[in-house]
CSV table of C-alpha atoms and ligand atoms in Angstrom, one decimal:
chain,number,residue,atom,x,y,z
A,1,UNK,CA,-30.3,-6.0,-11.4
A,2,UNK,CA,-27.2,-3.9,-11.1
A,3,UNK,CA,-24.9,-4.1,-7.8
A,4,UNK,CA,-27.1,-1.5,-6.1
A,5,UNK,CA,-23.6,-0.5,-3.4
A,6,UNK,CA,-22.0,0.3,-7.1
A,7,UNK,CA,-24.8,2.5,-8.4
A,8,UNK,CA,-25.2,4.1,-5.4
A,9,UNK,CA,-21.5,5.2,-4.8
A,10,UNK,CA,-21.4,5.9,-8.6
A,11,UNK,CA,-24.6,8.2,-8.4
A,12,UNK,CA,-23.4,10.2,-5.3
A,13,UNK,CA,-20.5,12.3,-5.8
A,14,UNK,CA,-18.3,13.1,-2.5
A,15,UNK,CA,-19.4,16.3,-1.3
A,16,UNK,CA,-15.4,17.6,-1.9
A,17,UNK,CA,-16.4,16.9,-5.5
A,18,UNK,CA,-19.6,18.4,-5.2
A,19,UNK,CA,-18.3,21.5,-4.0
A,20,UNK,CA,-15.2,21.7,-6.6
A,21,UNK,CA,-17.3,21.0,-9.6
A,22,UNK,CA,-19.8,24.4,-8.1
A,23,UNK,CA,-16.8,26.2,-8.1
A,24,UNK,CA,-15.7,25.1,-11.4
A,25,UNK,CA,-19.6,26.5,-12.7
A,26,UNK,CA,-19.4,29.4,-10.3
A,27,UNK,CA,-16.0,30.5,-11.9
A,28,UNK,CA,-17.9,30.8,-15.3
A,29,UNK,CA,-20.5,32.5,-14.3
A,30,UNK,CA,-18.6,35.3,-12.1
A,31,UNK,CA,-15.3,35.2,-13.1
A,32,UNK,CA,-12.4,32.8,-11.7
A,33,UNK,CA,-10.7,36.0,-9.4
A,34,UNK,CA,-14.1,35.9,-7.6
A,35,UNK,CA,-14.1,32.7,-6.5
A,36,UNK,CA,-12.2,31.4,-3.6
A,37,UNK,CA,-11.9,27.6,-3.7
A,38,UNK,CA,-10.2,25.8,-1.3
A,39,UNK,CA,-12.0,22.9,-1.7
A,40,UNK,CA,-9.8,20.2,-3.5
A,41,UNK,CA,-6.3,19.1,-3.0
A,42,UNK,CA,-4.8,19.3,-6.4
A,43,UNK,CA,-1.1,20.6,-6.1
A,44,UNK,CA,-1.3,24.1,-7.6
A,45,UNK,CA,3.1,24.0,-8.1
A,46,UNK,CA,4.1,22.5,-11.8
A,47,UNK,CA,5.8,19.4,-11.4
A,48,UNK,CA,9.6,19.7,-11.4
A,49,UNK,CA,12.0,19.9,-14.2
A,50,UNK,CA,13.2,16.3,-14.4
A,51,UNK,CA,10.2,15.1,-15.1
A,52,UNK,CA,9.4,17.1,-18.5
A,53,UNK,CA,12.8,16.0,-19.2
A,54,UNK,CA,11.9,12.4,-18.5
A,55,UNK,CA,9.2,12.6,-20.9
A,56,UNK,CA,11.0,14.2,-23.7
A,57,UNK,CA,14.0,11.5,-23.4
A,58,UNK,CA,11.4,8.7,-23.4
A,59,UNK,CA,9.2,9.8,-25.9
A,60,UNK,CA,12.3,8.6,-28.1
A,61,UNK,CA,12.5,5.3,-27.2
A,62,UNK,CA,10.8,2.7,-29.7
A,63,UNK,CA,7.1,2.4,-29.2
A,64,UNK,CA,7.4,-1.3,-29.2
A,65,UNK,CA,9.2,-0.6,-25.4
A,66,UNK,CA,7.7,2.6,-24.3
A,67,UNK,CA,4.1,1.2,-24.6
A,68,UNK,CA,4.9,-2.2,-23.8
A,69,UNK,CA,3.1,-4.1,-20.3
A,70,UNK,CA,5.5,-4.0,-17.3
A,71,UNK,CA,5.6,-7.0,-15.0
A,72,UNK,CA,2.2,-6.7,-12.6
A,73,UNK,CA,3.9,-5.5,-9.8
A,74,UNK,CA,6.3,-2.9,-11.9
A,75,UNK,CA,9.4,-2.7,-13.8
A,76,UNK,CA,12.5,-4.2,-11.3
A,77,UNK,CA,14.6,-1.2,-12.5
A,78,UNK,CA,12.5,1.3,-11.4
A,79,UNK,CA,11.2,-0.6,-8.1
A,80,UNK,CA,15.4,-1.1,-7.2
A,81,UNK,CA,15.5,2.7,-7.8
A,82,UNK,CA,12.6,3.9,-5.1
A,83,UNK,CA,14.3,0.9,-2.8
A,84,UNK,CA,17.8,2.3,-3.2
A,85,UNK,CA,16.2,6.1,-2.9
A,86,UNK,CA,14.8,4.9,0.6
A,87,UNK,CA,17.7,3.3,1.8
A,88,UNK,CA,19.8,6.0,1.5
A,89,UNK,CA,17.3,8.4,3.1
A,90,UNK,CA,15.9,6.3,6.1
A,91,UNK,CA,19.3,3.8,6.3
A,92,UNK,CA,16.6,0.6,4.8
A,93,UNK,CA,18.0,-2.6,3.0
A,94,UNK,CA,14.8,-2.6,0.4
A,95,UNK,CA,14.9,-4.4,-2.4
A,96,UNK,CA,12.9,-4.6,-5.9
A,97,UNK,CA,10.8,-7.0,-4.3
A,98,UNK,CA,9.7,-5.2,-1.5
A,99,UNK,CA,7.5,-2.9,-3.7
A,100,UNK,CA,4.4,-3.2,-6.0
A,101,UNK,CA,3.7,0.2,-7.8
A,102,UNK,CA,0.8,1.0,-9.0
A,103,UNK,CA,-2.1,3.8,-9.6
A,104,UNK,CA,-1.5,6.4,-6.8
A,105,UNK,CA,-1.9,5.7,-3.1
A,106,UNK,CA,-5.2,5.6,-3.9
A,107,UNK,CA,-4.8,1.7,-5.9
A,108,UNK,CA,-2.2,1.0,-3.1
A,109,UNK,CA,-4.8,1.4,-0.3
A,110,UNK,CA,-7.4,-0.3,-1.7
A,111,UNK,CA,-5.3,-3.3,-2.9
A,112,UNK,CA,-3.6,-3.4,0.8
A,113,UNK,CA,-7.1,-3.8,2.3
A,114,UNK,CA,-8.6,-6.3,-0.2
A,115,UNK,CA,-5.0,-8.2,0.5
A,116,UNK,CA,-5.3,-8.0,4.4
A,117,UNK,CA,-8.9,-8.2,5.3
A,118,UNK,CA,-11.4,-10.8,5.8
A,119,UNK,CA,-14.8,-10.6,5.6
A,120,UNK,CA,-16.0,-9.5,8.9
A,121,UNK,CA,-12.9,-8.1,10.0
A,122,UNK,CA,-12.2,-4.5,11.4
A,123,UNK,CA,-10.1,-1.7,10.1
A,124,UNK,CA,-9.7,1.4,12.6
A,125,UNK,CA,-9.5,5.1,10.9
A,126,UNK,CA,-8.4,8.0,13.3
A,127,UNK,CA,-11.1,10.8,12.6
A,128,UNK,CA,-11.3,13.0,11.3
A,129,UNK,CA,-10.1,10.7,8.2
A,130,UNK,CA,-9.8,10.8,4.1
A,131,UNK,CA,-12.9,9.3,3.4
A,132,UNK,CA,-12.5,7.2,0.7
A,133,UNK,CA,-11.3,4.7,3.7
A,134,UNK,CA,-14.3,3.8,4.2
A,135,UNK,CA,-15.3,3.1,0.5
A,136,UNK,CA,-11.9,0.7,0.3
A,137,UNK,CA,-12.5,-1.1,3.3
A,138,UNK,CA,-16.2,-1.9,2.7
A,139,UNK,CA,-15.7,-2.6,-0.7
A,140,UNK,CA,-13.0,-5.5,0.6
A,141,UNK,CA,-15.5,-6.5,3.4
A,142,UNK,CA,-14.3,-5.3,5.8
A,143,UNK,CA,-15.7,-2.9,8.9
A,144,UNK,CA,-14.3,0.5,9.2
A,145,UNK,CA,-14.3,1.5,12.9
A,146,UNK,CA,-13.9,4.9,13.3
A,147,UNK,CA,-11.7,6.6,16.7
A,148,UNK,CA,-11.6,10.5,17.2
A,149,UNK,CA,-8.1,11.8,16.9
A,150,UNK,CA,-6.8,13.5,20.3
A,151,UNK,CA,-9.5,16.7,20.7
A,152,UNK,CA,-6.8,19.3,21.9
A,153,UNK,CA,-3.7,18.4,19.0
A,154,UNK,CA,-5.6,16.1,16.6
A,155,UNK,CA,-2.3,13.6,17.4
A,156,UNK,CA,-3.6,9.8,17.8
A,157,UNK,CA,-5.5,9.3,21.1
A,158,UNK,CA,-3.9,6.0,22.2
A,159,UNK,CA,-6.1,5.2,24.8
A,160,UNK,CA,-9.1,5.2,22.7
A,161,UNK,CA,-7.2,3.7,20.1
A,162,UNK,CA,-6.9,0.7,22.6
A,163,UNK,CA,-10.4,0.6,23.8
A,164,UNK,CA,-11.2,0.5,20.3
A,165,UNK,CA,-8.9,-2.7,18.9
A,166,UNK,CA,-10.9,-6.2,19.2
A,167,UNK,CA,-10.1,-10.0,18.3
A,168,UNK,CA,-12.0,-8.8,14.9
A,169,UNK,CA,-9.1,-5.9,13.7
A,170,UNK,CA,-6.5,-6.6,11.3
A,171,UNK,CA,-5.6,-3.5,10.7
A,172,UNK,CA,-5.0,0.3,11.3
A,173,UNK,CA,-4.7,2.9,9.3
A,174,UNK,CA,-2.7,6.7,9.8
A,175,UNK,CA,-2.1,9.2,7.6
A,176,UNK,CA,0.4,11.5,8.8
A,177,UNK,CA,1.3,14.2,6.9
A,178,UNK,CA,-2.8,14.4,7.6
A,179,UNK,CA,-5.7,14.8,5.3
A,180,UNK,CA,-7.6,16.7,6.2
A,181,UNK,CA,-6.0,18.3,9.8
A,182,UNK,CA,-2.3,18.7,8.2
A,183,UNK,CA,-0.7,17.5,11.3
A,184,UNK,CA,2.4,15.2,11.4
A,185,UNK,CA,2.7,12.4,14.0
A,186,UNK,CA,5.1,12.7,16.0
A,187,UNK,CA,7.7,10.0,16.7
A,188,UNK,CA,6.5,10.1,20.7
A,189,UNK,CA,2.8,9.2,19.2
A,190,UNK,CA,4.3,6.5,16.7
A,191,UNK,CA,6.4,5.1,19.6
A,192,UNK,CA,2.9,5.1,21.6
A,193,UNK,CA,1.3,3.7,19.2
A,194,UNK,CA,3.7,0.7,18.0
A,195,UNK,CA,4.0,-0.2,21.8
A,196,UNK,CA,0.2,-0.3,22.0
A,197,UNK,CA,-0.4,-2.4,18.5
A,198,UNK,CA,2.4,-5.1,19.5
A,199,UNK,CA,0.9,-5.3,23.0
A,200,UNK,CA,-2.5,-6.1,21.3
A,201,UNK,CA,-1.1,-8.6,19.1
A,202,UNK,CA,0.0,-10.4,21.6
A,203,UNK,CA,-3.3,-10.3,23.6
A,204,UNK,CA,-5.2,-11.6,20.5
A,205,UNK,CA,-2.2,-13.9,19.4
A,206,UNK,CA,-2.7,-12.8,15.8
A,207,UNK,CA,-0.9,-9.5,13.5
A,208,UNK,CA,-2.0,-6.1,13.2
A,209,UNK,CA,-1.0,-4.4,10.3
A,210,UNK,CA,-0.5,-0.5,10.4
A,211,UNK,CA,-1.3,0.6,6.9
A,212,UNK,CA,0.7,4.0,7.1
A,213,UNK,CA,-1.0,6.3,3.8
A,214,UNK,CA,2.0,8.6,3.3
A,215,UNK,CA,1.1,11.1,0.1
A,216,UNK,CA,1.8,14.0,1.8
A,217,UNK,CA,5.4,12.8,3.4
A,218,UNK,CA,7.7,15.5,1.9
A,219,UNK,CA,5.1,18.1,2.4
A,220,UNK,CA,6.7,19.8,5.9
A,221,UNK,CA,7.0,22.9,7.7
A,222,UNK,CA,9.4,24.6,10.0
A,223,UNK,CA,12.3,22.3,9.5
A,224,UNK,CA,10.5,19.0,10.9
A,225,UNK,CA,10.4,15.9,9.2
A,226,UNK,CA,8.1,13.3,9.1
A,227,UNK,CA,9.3,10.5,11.0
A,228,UNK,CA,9.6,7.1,9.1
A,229,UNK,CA,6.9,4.6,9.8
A,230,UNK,CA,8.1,0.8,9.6
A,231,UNK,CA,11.1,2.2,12.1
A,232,UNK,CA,8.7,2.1,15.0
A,233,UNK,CA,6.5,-1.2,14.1
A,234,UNK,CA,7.5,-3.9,12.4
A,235,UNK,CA,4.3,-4.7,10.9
A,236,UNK,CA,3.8,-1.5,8.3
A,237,UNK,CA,2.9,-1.6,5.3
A,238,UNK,CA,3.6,1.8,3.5
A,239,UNK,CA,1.2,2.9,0.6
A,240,UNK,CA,2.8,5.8,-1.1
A,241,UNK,CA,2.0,8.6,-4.6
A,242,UNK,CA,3.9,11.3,-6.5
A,243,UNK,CA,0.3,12.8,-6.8
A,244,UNK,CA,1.2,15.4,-4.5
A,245,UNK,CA,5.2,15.2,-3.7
A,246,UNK,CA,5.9,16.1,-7.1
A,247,UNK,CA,2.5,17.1,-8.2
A,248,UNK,CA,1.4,14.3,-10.9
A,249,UNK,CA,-1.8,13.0,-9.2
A,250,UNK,CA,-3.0,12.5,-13.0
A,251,UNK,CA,-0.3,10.1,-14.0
A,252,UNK,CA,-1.9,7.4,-11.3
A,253,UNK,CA,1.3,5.9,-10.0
A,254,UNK,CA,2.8,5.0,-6.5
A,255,UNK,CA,3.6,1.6,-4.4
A,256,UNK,CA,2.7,-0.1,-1.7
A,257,UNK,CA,5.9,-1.4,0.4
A,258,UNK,CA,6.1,-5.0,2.2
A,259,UNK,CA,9.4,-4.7,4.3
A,260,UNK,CA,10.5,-7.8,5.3
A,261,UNK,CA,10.1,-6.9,8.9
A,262,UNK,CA,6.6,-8.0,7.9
A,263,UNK,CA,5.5,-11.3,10.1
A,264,UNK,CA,5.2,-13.6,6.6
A,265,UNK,CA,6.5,-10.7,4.4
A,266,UNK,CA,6.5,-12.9,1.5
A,267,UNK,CA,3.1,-14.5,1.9
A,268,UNK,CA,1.8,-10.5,2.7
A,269,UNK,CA,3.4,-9.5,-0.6
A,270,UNK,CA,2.0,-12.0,-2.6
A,271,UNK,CA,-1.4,-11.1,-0.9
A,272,UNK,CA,-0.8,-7.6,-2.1
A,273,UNK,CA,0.4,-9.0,-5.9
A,274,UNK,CA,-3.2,-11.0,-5.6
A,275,UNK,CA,-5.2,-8.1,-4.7
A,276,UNK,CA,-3.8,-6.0,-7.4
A,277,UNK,CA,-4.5,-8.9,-10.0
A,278,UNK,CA,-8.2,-9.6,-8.4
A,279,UNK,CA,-8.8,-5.8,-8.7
A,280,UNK,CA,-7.0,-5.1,-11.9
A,281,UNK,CA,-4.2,-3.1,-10.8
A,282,UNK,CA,-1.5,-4.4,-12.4
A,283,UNK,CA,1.0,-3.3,-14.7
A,284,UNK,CA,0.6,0.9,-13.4
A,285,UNK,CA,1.2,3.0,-16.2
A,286,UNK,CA,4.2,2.7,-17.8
A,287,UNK,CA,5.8,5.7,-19.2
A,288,UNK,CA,5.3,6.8,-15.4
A,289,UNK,CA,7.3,4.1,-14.1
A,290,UNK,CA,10.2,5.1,-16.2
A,291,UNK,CA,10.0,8.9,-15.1
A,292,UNK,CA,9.7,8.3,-11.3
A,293,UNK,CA,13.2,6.2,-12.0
A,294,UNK,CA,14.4,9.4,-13.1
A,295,UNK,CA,13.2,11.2,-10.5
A,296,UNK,CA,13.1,9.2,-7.3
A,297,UNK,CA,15.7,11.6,-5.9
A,298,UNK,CA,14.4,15.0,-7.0
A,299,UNK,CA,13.8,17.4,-4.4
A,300,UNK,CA,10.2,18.1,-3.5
A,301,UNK,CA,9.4,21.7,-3.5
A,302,UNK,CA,7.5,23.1,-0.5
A,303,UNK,CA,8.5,26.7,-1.2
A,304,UNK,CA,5.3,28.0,-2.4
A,305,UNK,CA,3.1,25.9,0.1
A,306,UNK,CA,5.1,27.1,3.1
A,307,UNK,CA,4.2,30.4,1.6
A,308,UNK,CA,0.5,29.9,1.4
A,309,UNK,CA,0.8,28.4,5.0
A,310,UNK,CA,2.2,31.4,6.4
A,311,UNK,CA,0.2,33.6,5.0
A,312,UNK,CA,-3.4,31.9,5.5
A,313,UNK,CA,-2.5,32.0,9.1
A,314,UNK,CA,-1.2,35.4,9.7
A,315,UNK,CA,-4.8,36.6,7.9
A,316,UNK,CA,-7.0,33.6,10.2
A,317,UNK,CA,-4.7,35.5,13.3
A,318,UNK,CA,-5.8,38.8,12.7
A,319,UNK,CA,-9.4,37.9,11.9
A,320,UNK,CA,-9.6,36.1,14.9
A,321,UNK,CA,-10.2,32.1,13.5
A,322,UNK,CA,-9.2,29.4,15.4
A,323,UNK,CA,-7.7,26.5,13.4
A,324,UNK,CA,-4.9,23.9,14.0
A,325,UNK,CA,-1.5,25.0,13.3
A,326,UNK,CA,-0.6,23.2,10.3
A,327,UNK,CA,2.8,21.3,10.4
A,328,UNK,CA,2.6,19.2,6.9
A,329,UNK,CA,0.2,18.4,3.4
A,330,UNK,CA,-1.2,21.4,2.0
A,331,UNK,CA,-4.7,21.7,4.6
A,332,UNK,CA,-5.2,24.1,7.4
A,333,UNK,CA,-8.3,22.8,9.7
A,334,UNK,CA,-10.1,25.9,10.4
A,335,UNK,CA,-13.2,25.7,13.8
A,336,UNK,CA,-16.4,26.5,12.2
A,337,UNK,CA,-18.1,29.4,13.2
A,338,UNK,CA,-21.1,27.3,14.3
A,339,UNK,CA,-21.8,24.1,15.6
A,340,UNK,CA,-23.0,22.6,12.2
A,341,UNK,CA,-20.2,22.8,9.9
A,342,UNK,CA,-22.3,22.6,6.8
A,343,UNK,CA,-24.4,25.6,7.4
A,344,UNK,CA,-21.1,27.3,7.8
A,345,UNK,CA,-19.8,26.0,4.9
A,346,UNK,CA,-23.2,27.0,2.8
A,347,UNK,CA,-23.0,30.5,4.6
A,348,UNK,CA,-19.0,30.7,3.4
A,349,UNK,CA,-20.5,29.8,-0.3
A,350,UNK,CA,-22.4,33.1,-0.1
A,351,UNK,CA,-18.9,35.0,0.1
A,352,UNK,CA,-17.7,33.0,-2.5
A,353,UNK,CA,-15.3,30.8,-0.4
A,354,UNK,CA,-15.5,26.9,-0.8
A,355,UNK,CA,-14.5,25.6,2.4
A,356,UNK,CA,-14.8,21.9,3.0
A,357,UNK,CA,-17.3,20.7,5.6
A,358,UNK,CA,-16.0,18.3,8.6
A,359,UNK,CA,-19.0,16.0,8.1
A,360,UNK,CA,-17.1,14.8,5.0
A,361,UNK,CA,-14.3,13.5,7.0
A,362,UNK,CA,-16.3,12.0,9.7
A,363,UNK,CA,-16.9,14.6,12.4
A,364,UNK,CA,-18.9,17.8,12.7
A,365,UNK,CA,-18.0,21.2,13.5
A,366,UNK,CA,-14.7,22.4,11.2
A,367,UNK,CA,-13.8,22.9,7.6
A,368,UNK,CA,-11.0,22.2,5.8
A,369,UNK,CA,-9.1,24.8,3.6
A,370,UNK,CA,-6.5,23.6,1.2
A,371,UNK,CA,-4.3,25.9,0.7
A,372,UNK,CA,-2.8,24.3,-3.0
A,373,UNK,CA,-3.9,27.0,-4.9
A,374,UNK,CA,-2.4,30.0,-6.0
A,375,UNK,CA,-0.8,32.9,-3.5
A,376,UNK,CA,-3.3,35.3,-5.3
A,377,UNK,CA,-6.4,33.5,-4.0
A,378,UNK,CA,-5.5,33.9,-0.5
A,379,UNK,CA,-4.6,37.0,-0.8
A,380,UNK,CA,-7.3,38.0,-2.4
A,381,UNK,CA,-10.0,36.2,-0.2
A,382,UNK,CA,-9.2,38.5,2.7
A,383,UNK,CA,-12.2,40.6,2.4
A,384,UNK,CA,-14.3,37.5,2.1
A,385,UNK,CA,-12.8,35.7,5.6
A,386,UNK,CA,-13.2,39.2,7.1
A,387,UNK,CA,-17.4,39.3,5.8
A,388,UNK,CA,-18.3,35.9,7.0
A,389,UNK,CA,-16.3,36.6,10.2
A,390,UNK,CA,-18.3,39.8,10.4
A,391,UNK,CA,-21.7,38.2,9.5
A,392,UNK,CA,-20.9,35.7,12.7
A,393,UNK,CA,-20.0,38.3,15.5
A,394,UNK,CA,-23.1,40.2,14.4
A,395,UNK,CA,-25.5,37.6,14.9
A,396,UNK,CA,-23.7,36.8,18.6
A,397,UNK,CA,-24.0,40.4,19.4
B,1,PLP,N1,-4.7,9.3,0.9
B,1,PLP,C1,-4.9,10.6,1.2
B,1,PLP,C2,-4.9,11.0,2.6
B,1,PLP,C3,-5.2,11.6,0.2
B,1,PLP,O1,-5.4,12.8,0.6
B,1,PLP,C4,-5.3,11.1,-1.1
B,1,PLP,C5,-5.6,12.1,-2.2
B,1,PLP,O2,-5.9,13.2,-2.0
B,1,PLP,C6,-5.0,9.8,-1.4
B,1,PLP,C7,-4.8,8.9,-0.4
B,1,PLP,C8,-5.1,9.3,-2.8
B,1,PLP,O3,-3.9,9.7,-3.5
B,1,PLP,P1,-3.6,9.4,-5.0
B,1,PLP,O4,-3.9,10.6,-5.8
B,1,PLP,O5,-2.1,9.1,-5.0
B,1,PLP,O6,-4.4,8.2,-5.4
């Protein structure tokens, strides 16, 4: 007998998959300008110039070195670079040894759970939530408790937050620059929030951890910026990727960081180091490690997604959507048109737009746009917002 939980997340693709990979078919069959997708979050900007650099200078270096393992947790050159990089931006005292890379936020998340959690114990998600979560917490035993983000700014709701902490939880997890709702937390929620996890540690007499999943953390609008994490609560850990900040969510690589404001940093990180070697993460790729310590300090373009931003909402405006003003990431959260946010997203398919249903993300009645893709989509998916809009007021008339 196979591990039957394996085989069946294995043989059921995520329905944001499900939908891309139609889109992918649908392009063939009608032509790519015909189809709208919003549906994944692959940056649609190149990566910046550094990094082709990067790669041509190390493509040089003797194969012996350039191919060679790292240490598991990463080269120390390259984890003193992202340290220094932070310090000077966040005025931190990191170190080498505060960071562990490895594949993408997504290898960072899943090795800070299986480091943190014990069977049995809880990890709260604010919903609507990326929702691999849940897939990273069960797989390290753990139970993912779910709490509704604030209804009328999608901020976290503090006091359900606290009605929903328990002897069992160990830790918490935000997002912020959000997937999928693109707000940013602001430093009046964090402060609410840190006050609310310390006054619950104390209660139970044991840590909380607030596991702060930060992709999207250069991604900003309208001159704010998102406010540093471990500043507010001691207990963070950060899990962080390039994937999106300089658009290389191929090349797998990003870190997890242990401050050592950490109750038992050391112990934490080590716990972190062991998860990574339990799971396999270790040694993230190479080559990669060497061009992020080139370009640690580049400057993350948002031009052409502020862009997008701007112009999704002026066109949702004048059709007359409601959505959530977006302040960060690259998603605009858009109010279905109908209580059952999968028939709207079916009925959007028939206009050729791939929106993403709310029920993915853990609560019913939106979809998610993401607006990474090219300024010619949106602007040439006006007529198809404008039909399904139509199609709606018609049936209400
Ligand atoms: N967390 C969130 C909120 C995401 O949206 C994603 C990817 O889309 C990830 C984590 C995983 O990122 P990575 O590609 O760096 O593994």
């Amino acid at each position: 007998m196979i591990n039957e939980t394996m085989y069946g997340l294995g043989s059921a693709p995520s329905a944001i998959r499900e939908l891309f990979a139609y889109g992918l078919a649908r392009k063939q069959e009608i032509g790519a300008d015909k189809v709208f997708d919003f549906s994944l979050g692959n940056p649609s900007i190149p990566a910046p110039d550094c990094v082709a650099n990067a790669i041509r200078q190390f493509a040089d270096m003797p194969a012996a070195e350039l191919h060679a393992y790292s240490p598991a947790q990463g080269l120390e050159s390259t984890r003193s670079a992202i340290a220094q990089s932070l310090n000077k931006r966040y005025g931190c005292t990191y170190t080498a040894d505060n960071f562990y890379l490895t594949m993408g936020a997504a290898a960072c998340l899943s090795a800070c759970f299986s480091a943190l959690v014990n069977p049995g114990e809880e990890v709260v998600v604010i919903s609507p939530y990326f929702p691999e979560y849940r897939v990273w917490i069960e797989h390290a035993q753990g139970v993912c408790v779910e709490v509704p983000a604030r209804s009328s700014d999608f901020q976290i709701d503090c006091e359900a937050l606290g009605n929903a902490l328990s002897s069992r939880t160990k830790a918490v997890v935000i997002n912020s620059p959000n997937n999928p709702v693109g707000v940013v937390y602001t430093e009046e929620t964090l402060k609410a929030l840190a006050s609310l996890l310390r006054a619950k540690q104390e209660e139970y007499g044991h840590d909380i951890y607030l596991i702060s999943d930060e992709p999207y953390r250069e991604l900003v609008y309208g001159g704010i910026a998102a406010p540093w994490v471990p500043s507010f609560y001691a207990n963070t850990l950060v899990c962080y990727s390039w994937s999106k900040s300089l658009s290389l969510p191929g090349d797998r690589i990003g870190y997890v960081l242990v401050p050592d404001e950490v109750n038992e940093s050391k112990r934490v990180y080590l716990a972190i180091c062991g998860a990574g070697r339990a799971l396999g993460y270790v040694c993230a790729p190479v080559f990669f490690q060497r061009v992020i310590e080139q370009c640690v300090d580049a400057p993350v373009n948002t031009e052409a997604y502020a862009n997008n931003r701007q112009k999704l909402t002026s066109m949702l405006d004048e059709l007359g959507y409601d959505y959530i003003a977006p302040d960060g990431a690259f998603y605009l959260w858009v109010k279905a048109l109908e209580d059952d946010a999968q028939a709207f997203s079916d009925r959007a398919k028939q206009h050729e737009l791939l929106l993403v249903s709310s029920d993915s993300f853990g609560v019913t009645g939106w979809v998610r746009i993401g607006y990474c893709v090219s300024a010619e989509t949106i602007a040439q998916s006006y007529d198809a917002f404008a039909a399904l809009k139509a199609e709606y007021d018609r049936a209400q008339r």
